[in-house]
One Martini backbone bead per residue (centre of mass of N, CA, C, O) as a GRO file, in nm:
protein
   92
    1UNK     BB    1   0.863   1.875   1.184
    2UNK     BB    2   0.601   1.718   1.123
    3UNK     BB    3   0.583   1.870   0.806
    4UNK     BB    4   0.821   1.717   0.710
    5UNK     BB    5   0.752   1.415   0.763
    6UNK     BB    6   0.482   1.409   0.619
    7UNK     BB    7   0.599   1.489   0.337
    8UNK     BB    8   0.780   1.264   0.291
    9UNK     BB    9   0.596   1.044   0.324
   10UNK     BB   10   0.406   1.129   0.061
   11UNK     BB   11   0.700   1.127  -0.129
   12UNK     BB   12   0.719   0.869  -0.138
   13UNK     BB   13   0.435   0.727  -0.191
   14UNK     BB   14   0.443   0.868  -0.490
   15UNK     BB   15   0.686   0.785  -0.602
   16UNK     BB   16   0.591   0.500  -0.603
   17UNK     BB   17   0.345   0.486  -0.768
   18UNK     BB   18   0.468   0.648  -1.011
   19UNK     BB   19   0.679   0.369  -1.022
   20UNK     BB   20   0.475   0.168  -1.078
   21UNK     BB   21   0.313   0.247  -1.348
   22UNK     BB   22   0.580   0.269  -1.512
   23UNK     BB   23   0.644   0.035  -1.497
   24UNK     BB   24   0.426  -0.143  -1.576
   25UNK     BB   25   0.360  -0.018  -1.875
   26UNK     BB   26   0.663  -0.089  -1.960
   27UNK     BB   27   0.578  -0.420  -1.923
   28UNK     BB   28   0.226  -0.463  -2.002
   29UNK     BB   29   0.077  -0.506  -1.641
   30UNK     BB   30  -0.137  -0.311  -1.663
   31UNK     BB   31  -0.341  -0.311  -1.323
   32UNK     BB   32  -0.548  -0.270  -1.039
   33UNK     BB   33  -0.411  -0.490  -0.868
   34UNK     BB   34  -0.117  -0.450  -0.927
   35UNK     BB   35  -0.097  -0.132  -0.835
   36UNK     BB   36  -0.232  -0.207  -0.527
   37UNK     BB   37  -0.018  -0.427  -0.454
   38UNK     BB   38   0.263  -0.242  -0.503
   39UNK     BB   39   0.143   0.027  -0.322
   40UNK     BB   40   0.080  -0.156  -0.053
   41UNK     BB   41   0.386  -0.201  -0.020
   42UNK     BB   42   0.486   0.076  -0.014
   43UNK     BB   43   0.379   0.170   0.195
   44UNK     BB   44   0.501   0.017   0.396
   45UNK     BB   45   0.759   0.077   0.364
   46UNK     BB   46   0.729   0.382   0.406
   47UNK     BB   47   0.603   0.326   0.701
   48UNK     BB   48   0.907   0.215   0.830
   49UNK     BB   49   1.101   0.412   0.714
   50UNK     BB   50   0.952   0.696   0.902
   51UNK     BB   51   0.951   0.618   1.130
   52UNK     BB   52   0.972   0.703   1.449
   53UNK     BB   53   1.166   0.641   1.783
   54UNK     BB   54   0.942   0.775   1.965
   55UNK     BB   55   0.739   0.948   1.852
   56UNK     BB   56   0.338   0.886   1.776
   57UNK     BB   57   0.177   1.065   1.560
   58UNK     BB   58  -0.162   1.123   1.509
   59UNK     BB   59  -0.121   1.008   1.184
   60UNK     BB   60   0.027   0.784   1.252
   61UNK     BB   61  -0.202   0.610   1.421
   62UNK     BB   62  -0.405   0.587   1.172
   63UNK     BB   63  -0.245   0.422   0.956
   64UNK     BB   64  -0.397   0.122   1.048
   65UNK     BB   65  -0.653   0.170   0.866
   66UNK     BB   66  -0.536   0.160   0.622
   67UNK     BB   67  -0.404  -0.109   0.626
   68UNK     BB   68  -0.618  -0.306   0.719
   69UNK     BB   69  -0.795  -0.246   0.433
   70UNK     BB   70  -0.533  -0.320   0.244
   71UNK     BB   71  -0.572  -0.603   0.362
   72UNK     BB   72  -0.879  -0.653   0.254
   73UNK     BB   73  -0.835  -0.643  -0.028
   74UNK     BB   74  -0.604  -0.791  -0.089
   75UNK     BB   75  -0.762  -1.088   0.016
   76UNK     BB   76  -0.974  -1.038  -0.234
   77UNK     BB   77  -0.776  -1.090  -0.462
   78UNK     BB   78  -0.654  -1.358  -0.369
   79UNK     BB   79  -0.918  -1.473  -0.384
   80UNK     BB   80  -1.002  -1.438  -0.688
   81UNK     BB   81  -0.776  -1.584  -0.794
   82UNK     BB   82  -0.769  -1.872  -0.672
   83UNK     BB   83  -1.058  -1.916  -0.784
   84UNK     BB   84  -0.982  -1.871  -1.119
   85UNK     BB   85  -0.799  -2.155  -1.099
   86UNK     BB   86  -0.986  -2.295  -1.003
   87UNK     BB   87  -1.176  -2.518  -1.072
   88UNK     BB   88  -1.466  -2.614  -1.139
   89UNK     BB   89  -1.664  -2.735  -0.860
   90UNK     BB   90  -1.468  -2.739  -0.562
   91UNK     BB   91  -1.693  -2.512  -0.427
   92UNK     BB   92  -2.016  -2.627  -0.587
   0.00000   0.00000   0.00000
């Protein structure tokens, strides 16, 4: 039962990656960050579908390191946007 679940939630997230590349592709706005950002909105989404309602067995305990990780990606990216944005010498 446990490799049944574990299988549904990878087939879930490669869904979801496969199904990101494919429209952002469509739209020509592929990009290394836009793919991060919309993968990793789906992991939560995806780990947060799938999770069971009693027992959270150990490979589902380990996912909080992965999405910290991703979080932690994440708000390099926001951070390098948003300097991009402001004007030169705002903090300099």
């Amino acid at each position: 039962m446990a490799t049944r679940r574990r299988q549904r939630f990878v087939r879930g997230q490669v869904a979801w990656m496969l199904g990101t590349v494919l429209a952002l592709a469509l739209l020509d706005a592929l990009s290394y960050e836009l793919v991060f950002v919309v993968s990793l909105i789906g992991f939560l989404v995806v780990t947060e579908l799938t999770a069971p309602f009693n027992v959270t067995p150990r490979w589902r305990a380990r996912l909080k390191w992965l999405i910290a990780a991703g979080l932690v990606v994440f708000g390099y990216i926001v951070v390098r946007r948003i300097l991009a944005i402001l004007p030169p010498g705002v903090f300099g």
